Coordinates of C-alpha atoms and ligand atoms in Angstrom, one line a residue:
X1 CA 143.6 100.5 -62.9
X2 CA 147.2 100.9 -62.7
X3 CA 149.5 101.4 -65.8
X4 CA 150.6 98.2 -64.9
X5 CA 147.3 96.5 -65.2
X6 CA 145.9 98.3 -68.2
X7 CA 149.0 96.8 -69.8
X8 CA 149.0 93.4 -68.4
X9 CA 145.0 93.2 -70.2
X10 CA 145.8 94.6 -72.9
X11 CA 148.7 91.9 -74.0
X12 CA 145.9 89.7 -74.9
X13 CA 144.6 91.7 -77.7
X14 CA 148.5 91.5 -79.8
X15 CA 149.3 88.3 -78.0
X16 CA 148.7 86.4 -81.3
X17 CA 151.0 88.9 -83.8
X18 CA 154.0 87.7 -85.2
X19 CA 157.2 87.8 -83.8
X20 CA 159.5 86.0 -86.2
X21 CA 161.1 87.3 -89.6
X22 CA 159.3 86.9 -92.3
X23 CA 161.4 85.9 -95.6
X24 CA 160.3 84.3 -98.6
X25 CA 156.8 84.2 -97.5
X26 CA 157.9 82.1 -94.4
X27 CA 158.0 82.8 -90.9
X28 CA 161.7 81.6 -88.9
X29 CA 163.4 82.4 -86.5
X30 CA 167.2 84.1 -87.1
X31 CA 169.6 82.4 -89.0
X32 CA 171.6 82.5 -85.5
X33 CA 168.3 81.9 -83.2
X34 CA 168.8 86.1 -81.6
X35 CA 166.1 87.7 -80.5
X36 CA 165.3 90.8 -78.7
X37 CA 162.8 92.3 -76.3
X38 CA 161.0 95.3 -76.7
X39 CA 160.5 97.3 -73.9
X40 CA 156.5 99.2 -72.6
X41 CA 157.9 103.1 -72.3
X42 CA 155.0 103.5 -70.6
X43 CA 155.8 100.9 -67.5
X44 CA 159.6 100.0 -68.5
X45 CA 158.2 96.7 -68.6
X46 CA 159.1 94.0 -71.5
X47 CA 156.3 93.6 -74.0
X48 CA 157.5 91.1 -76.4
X49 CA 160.6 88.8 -77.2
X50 CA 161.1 87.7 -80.8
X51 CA 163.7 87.2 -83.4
X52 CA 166.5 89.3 -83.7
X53 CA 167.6 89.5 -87.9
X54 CA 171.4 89.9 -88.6
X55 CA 173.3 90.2 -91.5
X56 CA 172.9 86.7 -92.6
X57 CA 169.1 87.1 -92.4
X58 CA 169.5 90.1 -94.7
X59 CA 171.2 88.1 -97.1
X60 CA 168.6 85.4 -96.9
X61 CA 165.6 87.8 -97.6
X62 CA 167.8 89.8 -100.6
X63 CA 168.1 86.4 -101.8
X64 CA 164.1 86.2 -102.0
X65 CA 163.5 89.4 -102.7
X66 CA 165.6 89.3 -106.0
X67 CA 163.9 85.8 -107.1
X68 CA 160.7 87.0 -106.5
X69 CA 161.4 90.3 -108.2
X70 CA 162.5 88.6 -111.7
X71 CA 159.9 85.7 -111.2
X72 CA 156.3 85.7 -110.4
X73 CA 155.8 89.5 -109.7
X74 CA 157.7 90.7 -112.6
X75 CA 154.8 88.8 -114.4
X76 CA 152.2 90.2 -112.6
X77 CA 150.1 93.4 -114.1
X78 CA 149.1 96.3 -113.2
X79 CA 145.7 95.4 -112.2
X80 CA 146.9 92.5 -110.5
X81 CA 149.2 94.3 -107.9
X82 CA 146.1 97.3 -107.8
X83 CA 144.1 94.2 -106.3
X84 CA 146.2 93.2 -104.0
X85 CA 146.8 96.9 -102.6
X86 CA 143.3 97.2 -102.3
X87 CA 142.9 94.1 -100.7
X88 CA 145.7 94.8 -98.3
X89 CA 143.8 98.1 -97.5
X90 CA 140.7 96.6 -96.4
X91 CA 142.9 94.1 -94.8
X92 CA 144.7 97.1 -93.2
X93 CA 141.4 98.9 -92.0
X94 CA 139.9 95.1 -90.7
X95 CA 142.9 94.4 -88.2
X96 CA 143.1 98.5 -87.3
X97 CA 142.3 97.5 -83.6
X98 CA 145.2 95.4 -83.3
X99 CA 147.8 97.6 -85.1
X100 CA 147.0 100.9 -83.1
X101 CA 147.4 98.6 -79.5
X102 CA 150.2 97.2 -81.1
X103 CA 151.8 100.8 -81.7
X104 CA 150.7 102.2 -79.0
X105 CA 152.2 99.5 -76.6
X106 CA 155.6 99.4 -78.5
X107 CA 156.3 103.1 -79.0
X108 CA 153.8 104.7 -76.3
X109 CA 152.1 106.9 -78.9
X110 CA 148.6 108.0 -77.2
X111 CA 145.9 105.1 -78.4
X112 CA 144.2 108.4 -79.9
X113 CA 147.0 109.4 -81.9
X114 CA 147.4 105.6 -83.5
X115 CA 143.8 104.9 -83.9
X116 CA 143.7 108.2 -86.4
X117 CA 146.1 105.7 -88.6
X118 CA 142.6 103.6 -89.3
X119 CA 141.7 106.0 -91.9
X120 CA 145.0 107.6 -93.2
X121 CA 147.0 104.0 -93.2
X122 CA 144.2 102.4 -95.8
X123 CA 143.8 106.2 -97.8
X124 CA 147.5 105.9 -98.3
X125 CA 147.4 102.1 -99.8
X126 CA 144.6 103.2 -101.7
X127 CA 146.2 105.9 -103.0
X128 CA 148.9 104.0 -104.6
X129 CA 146.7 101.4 -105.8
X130 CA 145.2 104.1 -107.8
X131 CA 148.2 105.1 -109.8
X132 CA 149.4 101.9 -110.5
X133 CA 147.4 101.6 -114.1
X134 CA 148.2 104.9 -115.0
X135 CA 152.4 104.5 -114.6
X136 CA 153.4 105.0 -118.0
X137 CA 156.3 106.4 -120.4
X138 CA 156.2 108.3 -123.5
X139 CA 156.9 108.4 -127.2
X140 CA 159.5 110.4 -128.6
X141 CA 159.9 112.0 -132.3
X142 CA 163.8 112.2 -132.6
X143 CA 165.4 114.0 -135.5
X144 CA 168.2 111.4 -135.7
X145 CA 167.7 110.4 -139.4
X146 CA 166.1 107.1 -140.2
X147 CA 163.1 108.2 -138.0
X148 CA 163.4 105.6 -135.3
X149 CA 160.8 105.0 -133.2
X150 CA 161.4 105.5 -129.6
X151 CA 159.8 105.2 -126.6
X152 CA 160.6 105.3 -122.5
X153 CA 159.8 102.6 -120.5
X154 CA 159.0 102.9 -116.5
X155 CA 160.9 100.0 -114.9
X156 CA 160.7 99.2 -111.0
X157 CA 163.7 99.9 -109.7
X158 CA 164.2 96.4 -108.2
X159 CA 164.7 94.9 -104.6
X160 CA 164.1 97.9 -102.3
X161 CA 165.6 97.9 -98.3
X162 CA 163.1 99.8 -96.3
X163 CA 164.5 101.1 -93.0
X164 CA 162.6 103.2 -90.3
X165 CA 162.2 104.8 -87.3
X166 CA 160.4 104.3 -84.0
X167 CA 157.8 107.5 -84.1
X168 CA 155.1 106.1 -86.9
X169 CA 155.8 102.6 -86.7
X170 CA 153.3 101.1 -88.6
X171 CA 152.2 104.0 -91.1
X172 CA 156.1 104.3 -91.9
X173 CA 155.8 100.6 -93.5
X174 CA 152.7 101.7 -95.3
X175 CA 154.6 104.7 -96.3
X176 CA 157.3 102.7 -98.0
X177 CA 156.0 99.5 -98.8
X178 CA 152.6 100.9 -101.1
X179 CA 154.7 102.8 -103.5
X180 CA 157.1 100.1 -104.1
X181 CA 154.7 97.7 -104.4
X182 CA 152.6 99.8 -106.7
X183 CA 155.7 100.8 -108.6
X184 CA 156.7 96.6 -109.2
X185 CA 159.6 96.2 -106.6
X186 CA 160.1 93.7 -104.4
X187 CA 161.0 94.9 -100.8
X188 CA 162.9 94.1 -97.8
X189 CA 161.3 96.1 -94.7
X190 CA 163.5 96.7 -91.5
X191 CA 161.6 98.5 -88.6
X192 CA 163.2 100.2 -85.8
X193 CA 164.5 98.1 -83.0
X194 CA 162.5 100.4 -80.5
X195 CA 159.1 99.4 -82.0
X196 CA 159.3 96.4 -84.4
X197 CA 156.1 94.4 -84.1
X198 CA 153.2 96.1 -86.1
X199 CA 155.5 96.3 -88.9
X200 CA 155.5 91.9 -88.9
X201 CA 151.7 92.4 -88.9
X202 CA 152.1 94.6 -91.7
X203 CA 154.1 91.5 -93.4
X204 CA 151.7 89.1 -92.2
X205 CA 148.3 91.3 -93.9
X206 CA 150.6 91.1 -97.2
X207 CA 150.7 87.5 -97.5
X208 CA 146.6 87.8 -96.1
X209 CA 146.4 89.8 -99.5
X210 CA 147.6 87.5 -101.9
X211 CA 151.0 89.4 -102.2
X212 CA 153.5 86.2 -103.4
X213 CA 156.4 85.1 -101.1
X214 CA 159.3 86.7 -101.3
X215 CA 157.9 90.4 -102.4
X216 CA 157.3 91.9 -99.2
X217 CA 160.1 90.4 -96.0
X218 CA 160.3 91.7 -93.0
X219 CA 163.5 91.5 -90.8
X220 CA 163.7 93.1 -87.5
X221 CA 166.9 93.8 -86.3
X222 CA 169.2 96.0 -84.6
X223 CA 171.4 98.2 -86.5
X224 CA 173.7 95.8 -88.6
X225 CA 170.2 94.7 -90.1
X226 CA 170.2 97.9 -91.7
X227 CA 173.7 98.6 -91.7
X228 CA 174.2 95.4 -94.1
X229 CA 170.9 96.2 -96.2
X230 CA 172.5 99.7 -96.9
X231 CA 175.6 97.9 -98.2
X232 CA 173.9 94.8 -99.8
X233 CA 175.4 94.6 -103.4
X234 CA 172.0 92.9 -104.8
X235 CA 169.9 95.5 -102.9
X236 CA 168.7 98.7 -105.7
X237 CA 167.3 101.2 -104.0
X238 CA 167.4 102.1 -100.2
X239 CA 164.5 104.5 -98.4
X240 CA 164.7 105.6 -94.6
X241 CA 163.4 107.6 -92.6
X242 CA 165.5 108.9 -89.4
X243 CA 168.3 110.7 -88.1
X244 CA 170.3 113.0 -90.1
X245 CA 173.6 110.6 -89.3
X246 CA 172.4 107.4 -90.0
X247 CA 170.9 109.3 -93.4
X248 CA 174.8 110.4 -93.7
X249 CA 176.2 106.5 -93.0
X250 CA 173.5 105.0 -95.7
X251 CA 175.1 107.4 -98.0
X252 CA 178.1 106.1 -98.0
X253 CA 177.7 102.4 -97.2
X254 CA 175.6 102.9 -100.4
X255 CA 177.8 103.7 -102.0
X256 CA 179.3 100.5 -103.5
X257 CA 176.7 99.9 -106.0
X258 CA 175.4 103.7 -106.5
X259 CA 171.8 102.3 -104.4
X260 CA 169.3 105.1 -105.5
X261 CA 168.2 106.7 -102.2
X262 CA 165.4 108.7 -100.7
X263 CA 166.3 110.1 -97.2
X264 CA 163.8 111.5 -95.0
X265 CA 165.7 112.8 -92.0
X266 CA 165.6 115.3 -89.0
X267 CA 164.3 118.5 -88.7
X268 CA 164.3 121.9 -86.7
X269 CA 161.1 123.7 -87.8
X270 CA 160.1 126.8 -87.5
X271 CA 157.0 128.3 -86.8
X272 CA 156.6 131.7 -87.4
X273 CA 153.5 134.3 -85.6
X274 CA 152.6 137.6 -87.1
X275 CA 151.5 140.0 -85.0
X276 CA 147.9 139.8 -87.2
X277 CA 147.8 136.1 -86.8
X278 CA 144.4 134.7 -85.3
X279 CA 145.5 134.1 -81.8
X280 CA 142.6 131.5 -80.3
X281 CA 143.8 129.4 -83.6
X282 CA 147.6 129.7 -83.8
X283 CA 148.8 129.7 -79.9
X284 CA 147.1 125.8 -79.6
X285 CA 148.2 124.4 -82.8
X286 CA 151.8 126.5 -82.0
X287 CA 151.5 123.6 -78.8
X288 CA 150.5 121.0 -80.9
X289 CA 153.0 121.2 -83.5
X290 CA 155.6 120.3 -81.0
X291 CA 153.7 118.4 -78.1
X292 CA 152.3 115.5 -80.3
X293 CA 153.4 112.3 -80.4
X294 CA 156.0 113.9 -77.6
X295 CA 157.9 115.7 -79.8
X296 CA 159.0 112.7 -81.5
X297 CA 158.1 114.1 -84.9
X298 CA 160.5 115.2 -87.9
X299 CA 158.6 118.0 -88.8
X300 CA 157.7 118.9 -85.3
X301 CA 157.5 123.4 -84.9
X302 CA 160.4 123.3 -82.4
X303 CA 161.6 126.8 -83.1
X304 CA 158.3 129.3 -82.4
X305 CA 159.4 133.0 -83.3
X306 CA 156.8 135.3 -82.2
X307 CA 156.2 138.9 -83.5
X308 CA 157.4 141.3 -80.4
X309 CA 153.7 143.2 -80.5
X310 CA 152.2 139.9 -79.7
X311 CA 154.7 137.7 -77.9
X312 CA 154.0 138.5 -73.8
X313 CA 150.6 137.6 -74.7
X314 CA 150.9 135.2 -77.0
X315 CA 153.5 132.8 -74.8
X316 CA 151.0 133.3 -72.3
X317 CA 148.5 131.2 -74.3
X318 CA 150.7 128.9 -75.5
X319 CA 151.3 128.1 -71.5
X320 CA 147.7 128.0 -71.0
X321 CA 147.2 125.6 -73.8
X322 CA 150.3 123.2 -72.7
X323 CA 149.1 122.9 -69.0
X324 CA 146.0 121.5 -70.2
X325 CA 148.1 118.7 -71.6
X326 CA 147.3 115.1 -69.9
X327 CA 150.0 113.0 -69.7
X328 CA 149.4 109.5 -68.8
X329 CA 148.9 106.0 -69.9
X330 CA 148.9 105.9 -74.0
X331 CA 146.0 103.2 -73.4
X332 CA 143.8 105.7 -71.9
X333 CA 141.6 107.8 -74.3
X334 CA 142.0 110.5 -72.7
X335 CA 145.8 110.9 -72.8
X336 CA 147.5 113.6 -74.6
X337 CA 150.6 112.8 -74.5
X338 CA 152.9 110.1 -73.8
X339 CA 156.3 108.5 -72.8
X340 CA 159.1 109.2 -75.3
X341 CA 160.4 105.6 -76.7
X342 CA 163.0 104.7 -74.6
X343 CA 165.1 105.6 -71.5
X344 CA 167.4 106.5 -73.5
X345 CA 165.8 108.6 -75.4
X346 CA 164.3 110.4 -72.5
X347 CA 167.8 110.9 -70.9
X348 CA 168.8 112.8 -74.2
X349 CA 165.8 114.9 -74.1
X350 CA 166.5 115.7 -70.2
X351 CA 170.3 116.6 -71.3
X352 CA 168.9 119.1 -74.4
X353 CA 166.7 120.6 -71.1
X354 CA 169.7 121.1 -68.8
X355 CA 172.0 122.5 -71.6
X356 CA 168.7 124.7 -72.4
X357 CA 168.8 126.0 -68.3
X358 CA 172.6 126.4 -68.9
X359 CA 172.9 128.4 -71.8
X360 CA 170.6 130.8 -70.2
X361 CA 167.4 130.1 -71.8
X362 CA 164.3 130.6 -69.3
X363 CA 162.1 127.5 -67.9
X364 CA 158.4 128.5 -68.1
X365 CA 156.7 124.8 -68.1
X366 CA 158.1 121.4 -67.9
X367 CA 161.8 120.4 -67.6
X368 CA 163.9 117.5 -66.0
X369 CA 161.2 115.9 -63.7
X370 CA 158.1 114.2 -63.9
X371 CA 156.3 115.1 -60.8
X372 CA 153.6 111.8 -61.1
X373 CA 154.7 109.0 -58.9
X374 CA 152.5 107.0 -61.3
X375 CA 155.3 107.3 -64.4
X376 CA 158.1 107.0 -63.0
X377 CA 159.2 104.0 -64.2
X378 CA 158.4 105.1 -67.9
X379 CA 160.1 107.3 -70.6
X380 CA 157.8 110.5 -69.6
X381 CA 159.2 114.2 -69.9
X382 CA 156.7 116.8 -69.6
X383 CA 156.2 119.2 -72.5
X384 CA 158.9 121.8 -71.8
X385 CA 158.7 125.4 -73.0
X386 CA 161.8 127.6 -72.9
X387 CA 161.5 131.6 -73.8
X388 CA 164.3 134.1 -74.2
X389 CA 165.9 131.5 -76.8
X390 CA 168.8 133.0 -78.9
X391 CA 169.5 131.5 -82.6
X392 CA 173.1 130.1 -81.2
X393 CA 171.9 128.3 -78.3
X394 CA 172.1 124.2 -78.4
X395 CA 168.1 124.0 -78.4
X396 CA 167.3 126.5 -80.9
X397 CA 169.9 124.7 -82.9
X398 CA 170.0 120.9 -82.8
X399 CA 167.0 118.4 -82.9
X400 CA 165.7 117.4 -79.7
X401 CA 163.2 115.0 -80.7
X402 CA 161.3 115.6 -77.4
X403 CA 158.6 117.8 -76.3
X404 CA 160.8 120.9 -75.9
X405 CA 159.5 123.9 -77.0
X406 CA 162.3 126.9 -77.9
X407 CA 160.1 130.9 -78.2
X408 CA 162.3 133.5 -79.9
X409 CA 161.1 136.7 -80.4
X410 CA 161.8 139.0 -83.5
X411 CA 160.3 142.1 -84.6
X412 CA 161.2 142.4 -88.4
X413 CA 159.8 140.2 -90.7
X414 CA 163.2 139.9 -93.4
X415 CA 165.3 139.4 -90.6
X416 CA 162.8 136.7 -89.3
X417 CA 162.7 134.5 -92.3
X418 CA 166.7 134.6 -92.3
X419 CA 166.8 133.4 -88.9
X420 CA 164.0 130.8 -89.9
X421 CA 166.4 129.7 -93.1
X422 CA 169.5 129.7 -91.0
X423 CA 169.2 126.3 -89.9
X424 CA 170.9 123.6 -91.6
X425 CA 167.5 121.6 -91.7
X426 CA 165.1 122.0 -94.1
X427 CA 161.8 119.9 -93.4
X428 CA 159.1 121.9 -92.4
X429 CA 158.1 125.3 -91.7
X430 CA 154.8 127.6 -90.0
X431 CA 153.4 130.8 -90.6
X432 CA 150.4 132.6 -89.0
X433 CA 148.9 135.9 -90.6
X434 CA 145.8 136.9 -91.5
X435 CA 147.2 139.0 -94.6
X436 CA 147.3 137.7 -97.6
X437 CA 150.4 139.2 -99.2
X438 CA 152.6 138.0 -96.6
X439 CA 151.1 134.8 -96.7
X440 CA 152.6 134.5 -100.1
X441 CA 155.5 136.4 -99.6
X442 CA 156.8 135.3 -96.8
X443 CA 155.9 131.7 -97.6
X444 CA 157.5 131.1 -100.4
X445 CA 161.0 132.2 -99.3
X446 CA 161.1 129.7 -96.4
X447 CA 163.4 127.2 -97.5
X448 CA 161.6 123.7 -96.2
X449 CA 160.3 121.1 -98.2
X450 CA 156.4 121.7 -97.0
X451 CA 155.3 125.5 -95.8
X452 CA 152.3 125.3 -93.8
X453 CA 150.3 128.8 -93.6
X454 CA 147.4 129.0 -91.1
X455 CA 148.0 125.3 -90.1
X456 CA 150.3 123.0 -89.5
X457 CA 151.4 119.4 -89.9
X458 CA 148.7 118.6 -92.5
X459 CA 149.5 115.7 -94.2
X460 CA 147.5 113.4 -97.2
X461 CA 148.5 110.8 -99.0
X462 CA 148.3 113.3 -102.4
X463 CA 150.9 115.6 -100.8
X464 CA 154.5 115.4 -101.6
X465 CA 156.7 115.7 -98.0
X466 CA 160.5 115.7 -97.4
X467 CA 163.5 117.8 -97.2
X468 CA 165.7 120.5 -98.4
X469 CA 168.9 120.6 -97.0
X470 CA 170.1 118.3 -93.8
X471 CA 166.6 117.1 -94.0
X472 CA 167.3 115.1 -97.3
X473 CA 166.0 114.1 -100.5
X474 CA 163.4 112.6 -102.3
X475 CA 159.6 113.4 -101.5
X476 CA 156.9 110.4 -100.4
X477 CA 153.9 110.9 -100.6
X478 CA 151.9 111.8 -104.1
X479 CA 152.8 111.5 -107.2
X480 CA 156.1 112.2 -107.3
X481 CA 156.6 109.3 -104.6
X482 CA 156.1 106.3 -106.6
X483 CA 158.4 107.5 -109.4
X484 CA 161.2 107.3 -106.9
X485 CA 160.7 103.3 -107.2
X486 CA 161.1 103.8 -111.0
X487 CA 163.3 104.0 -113.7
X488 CA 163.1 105.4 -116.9
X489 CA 164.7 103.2 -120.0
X490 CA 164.8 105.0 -123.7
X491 CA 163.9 101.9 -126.0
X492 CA 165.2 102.9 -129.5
X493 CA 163.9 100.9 -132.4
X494 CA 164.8 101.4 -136.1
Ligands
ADP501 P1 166.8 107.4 -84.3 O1 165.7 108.0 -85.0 O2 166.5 106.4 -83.2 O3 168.0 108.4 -83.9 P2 168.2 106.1 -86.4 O4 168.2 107.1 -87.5 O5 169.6 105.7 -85.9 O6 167.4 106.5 -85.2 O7 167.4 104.8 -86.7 C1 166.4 104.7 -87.7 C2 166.5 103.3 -88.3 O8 167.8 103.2 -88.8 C3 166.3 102.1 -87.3 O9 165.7 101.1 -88.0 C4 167.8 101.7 -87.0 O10 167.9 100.4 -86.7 C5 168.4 101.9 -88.4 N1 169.9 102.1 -88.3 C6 170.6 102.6 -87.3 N2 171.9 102.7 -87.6 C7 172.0 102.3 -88.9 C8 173.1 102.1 -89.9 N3 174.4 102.4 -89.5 N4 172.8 101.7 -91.1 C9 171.5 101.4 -91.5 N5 170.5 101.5 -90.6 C10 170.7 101.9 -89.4

């Protein structure tokens, strides 16, 4: 079959999904009757037409979200919302089938890569259903005299705007929504333009799991969707995940009523090889960490510094391992990797490669052109690997958020972790050694927000993940998570 025709059958299967907002536990169309298409990266063909929110929707669902949050769910406790997160998990691993076409269609993520989600999206609900009865505060002995009693409360923080990006469309709702939910918000979800549509199933398995109207909306949208959440006076709290600018423009539209943020934002990771590194392991995970899900991952091991005693060979097999690669159709099983998200996306991606060729950096796999006939009218660039890359050139510097792969060499292991630290990101980082004492050495003075040693990428829903630096603040995942959907009141009573 042709890409065109595996896509054309496989429309049935999400023909059904929603595709208007949902607010206030309804389903309408846009206050101003918008919509937009999404586009197949795979074919360039449109997928699905539906309503397009705006500010005014916004409003509408803030509106709900706010009632809902100091009526019914206020009221509800914690074993009731545990129920409902474990019913929504079930519901979550039921429909499975459905989201990962859905993703895959929307985004172009591999149908491998998505259906992985069936276990980690329900772990992660779980997860958060878990904690809910044990949120608690504390009691306090002050030596104020009169020997009040006090004690701190853990309040939710209120009506939440959830914003996020195209590359993990549907676990990035999970991500958000279980935590807030588990914490007592209400919450106002607004999925990338690129890739809106599992995130309205998400909405619709909500209301399938009892959740009352009003608690969980979702409003796709293009940017002013988020732009006016960001800004929304009644709106608490706002967490995103995506670039490093938008992260910057949140901060200060914001900044009216002092909205408590998490930011998950960009990245430029590196990945670091010791010469005593266990080669057969490290040179294919050094390709996976940026190949998968096309590069299109914050935490993606774009800058690979490689000890000098092992770098001709090692480059070598990370060559091997990327021409093994198979690009294709994300609805084929046996596809590796697929198209980036959009055209436009792939055009930025081709510009980081030409500026890469430019500055002098050499071309050993990939680059501008996709040589199959087959994709051409999708958002396909071929995974890319550059050597000879200096710290000061554009690729080594800035993130591509493509499969382009920057080798730098170094030979001392101070000057290496400097180089590592010297980017003004601060999401993930990689090291590769058999030894020990430079496994904790050396790890600990990377300056990222997760250090993976001997692996990379590892994620689980117990694990804390985010940023230092450009890469931005506030962790998701474990415990730490849900208490960024809290706050703490100090109830003195004499
Ligand atoms: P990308 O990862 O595509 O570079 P962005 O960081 O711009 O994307 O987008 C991530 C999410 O932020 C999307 O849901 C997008 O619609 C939203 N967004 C874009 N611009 C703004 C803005 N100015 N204010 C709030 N949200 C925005």
């Amino acid at each position: 079959m042709t890409l065109a025709q595996t896509f054309n059958a496989a429309l049935a299967g999400i023909a059904s999904t929603p595709r208007q907002l949902l607010i206030d536990g309804r389903w309408s169309d846009a206050a101003d009757g918008g919509t937009m298409v999404t586009i197949n990266p795979a074919t360039g063909l449109p997928l699905a037409e539906l309503a397009c929110g705006r500010a005014a929707d916004i409003d509408l669902a803030v509106t709900a979200a706010r009632r809902a949050f100091e009526g019914p769910w206020s009221a509800t406790t914690p074993y009731d919302r545990q129920r409902m997160l474990l019913r929504l998990a079930d519901l979550i691993e039921a429909n499975y089938d459905t989201i990962a076409l859905l993703d895959s269609l929307d985004m172009g993520a591999p149908i491998t890569r998505t259906q992985a989600g069936r276990h980690t999206a329900p772990q992660l609900v779980r997860y958060y259903a878990g904690l809910v009865p044990t949120l608690r505060g504390e009691t306090i002995t002050p030596s104020v005299p009169g020997a009040p009693f006090v004690a701190t409360l853990r309040e939710p923080v209120g009506v939440v705007g959830a914003i996020t990006p195209w590359n993990a469309p549907f676990r990035m709702c999970v991500w958000k929504a279980a935590p807030a939910l588990a914490a007592g918000c209400t919450i106002i979800l607004k999925p990338a333009e690129q890739s809106p549509l599992s995130a309205l199933l998400f909405g619709q398995l909500c209301l399938e799991a009892g959740v009352p109207p009003g608690v969980v909306n979702v409003v796709p949208g293009m940017a002013e969707a988020g732009q006016r959440l960001a800004e929304h006076p009644d709106v608490d709290k706002i967490t995103f995940t995506g670039s490093t600018r938008t992260g910057q423009h949140i901060i200060r539209a914001s900044a009216g009523n002092l909205k408590r943020l998490s930011l998950e934002l960009g990245g430029k990771s590196a990945h670091i090889i010791l010469d005593d590194a266990d080669l057969d392991l490290a040179a294919p995970a050094a390709a996976h960490a940026v190949f998968q899900n096309s590069g299109q991952i914050c935490s993606a091991g774009t800058r690979l510094f490689v000890e000098d005693g092992i770098h001709d060979e090692f480059v070598e097999r990370v060559l091997a391992e990327t021409a093994t690669l198979r690009m294709g159709d994300p609805l084929d099983p046996e596809t590796q990797i697929g198209p980036l998200v959009d055209q436009t996306q792939k055009t930025t991606v081709q510009q980081y490669i030409s500026t890469g060729l430019a500055e002098g950096a050499s071309l050993l796999a990939g680059g501008t052109d996709v040589e199959a006939e087959a994709l051409a009218a999708g958002s396909f660039v071929s995974p890319t690997v550059f050597t000879g890359v200096r710290d000061d050139m554009t690729i080594a510097r800035e993130e591509i958020f493509g499969p382009v792969l920057s080798i730098l060499r170094f030979s001392d292991r101070d000057e290496v972790i400097r180089r590592a630290n010297a980017s003004e990101y601060g999401l993930g980082a990689g090291l590769w050694t058999q030894d020990v004492s430079a496994a904790h050495a050396l790890g600990r003075r990377l300056r990222a927000g997760t250090v993976w040693v001997n692996c990379y990428q590892l994620m689980d829903p117990a694990v804390p993940f985010g940023g230092y630096k450009l890469s931005g603040y506030g962790r998701e995942s474990g415990y730490d998570h849900v208490h960024e959907f809290l706050e703490t009141k100090a109830l003195w009573i004499r």
